[in-house]
Amino acid sequence: MIVSTVNGRVRVRARVLRASKAAARIAAEVGALPGVVDARPNAGAGCLTVTFDTDTLDVQVLEERIEALCQAAERVPRNSNGRGLSRTLNRATKYGMLATLTTSLAYGYLGRKKAHIGFGAAFLAFAGVHLFRYQGSLFR
């Protein structure tokens, strides 16, 4: 977790710091400690850089406190904000398109007209849902 410790600065890297809200919350809690001058999270890199006054705050105490905060945040279950359902719907739509298109082509090749038309219509339904879901990026 502790990547580097230089006189007056500690850099911490943890998976929980990749989430910007959790990183900001941990940075605020660390910044409230006496002797901490600055706490800067970098969610892209998943790290937290803490600048502190070496006369006021002991390095070991600071490192233990930061590690405790990061470990406590990792134990908190993430609440779903709807992305899971959205991602699942997108994935189901893509698999549905793939399955119905290949089945429709197979039945078309075999000469089964009604099954070909049925699976072709199902493919068009999945394609319509797909276009609706991605209309923002498709029709710029």
XYZ file of C-alpha atoms in Angstrom:
140
model
C 0.000 0.000 0.000
C 2.700 2.544 0.944
C 4.633 3.159 -2.257
C 7.166 5.688 -1.045
C 7.984 7.746 2.003
C 10.155 10.800 1.638
C 10.810 13.429 4.299
C 7.441 15.140 4.650
C 5.604 13.166 1.963
C 3.909 9.770 1.744
C 2.543 8.192 -1.429
C -0.048 5.435 -1.079
C -1.396 3.207 -3.824
C -4.554 1.132 -3.368
C -7.323 -0.270 -5.530
C -9.971 1.592 -3.533
C -8.337 4.907 -4.508
C -9.328 4.317 -8.153
C -12.904 5.266 -7.266
C -12.968 9.061 -7.258
C -15.593 9.393 -4.504
C -13.774 7.014 -2.172
C -10.437 8.685 -2.945
C -11.882 12.133 -2.198
C -13.417 10.888 1.065
C -10.169 9.268 2.209
C -8.200 12.385 1.215
C -10.589 14.554 3.248
C -10.228 12.300 6.300
C -6.439 12.243 5.997
C -6.371 16.008 5.408
C -8.255 16.532 8.676
C -5.478 14.871 10.685
C -3.334 17.323 12.678
C -0.016 17.932 10.956
C -1.199 17.085 7.439
C -0.541 19.966 5.056
C -2.051 18.522 1.860
C -3.691 15.294 0.686
C -4.088 14.930 -3.087
C -5.884 11.923 -4.553
C -5.252 10.748 -8.102
C -8.083 8.397 -9.043
C -6.572 7.665 -12.451
C -3.422 6.247 -10.898
C -5.152 4.957 -7.779
C -2.844 6.795 -5.424
C -2.909 9.387 -2.687
C -0.058 11.820 -2.042
C 0.049 13.236 1.475
C 2.311 16.129 2.462
C 2.756 16.562 6.204
C 4.772 18.396 8.836
C 7.428 16.031 10.216
C 7.660 17.934 13.521
C 3.957 17.543 14.296
C 3.161 14.097 12.903
C 5.047 10.814 13.094
C 5.441 8.947 9.801
C 4.495 5.565 11.294
C 1.276 6.922 12.807
C 0.308 8.547 9.513
C 1.045 5.404 7.487
C -0.991 3.240 9.864
C -3.929 5.664 9.746
C -3.908 5.842 5.938
C -3.722 2.058 5.599
C -6.580 1.645 8.076
C -8.745 4.088 6.104
C -8.008 2.342 2.796
C -8.689 -1.114 4.227
C -11.943 0.058 5.812
C -13.061 1.520 2.481
C -12.274 -1.753 0.682
C -14.494 -3.685 3.095
C -17.501 -1.427 2.452
C -19.716 -3.050 -0.191
C -20.162 -0.929 -3.270
C -23.736 0.146 -3.858
C -25.098 -0.300 -7.311
C -25.914 2.913 -9.122
C -27.609 1.301 -12.114
C -24.505 0.636 -14.157
C -24.741 -3.081 -13.516
C -28.207 -3.306 -15.048
C -27.237 -1.064 -17.955
C -24.123 -3.091 -18.669
C -26.108 -6.332 -18.422
C -28.728 -5.021 -20.855
C -26.054 -3.959 -23.349
C -24.355 -7.348 -23.129
C -27.652 -9.249 -23.495
C -28.545 -7.153 -26.535
C -25.234 -7.895 -28.223
C -25.454 -11.633 -27.507
C -29.067 -11.637 -28.700
C -28.051 -9.957 -31.952
C -25.270 -12.478 -32.490
C -27.417 -15.519 -31.713
C -30.432 -14.468 -33.779
C -28.382 -13.356 -36.784
C -26.419 -16.597 -37.001
C -29.556 -18.671 -36.472
C -31.448 -16.677 -39.102
C -28.630 -17.128 -41.608
C -28.448 -20.852 -40.871
C -32.190 -21.306 -41.386
C -32.023 -19.206 -44.553
C -29.283 -21.460 -45.891
C -31.297 -24.578 -44.992
C -34.379 -23.217 -46.761
C -36.635 -22.931 -43.704
C -38.353 -19.711 -44.616
C -40.617 -19.192 -41.553
C -37.821 -19.818 -39.046
C -35.514 -17.564 -41.096
C -38.098 -14.763 -41.010
C -38.789 -15.245 -37.288
C -35.150 -15.126 -36.233
C -34.531 -12.254 -38.671
C -37.327 -10.270 -37.000
C -35.842 -11.044 -33.574
C -32.456 -9.822 -34.831
C -34.053 -6.571 -36.009
C -35.637 -6.120 -32.571
C -32.263 -6.589 -30.846
C -30.619 -4.267 -33.397
C -33.278 -1.635 -32.667
C -32.599 -1.845 -28.933
C -28.868 -1.625 -29.642
C -29.286 1.474 -31.828
C -31.513 3.075 -29.205
C -28.975 2.421 -26.436
C -26.023 3.784 -28.446
C -27.773 6.573 -30.348
C -25.697 9.251 -28.628
C -22.401 7.881 -29.894
C -23.677 6.530 -33.216
C -25.438 9.633 -34.511
C -23.052 12.448 -33.615
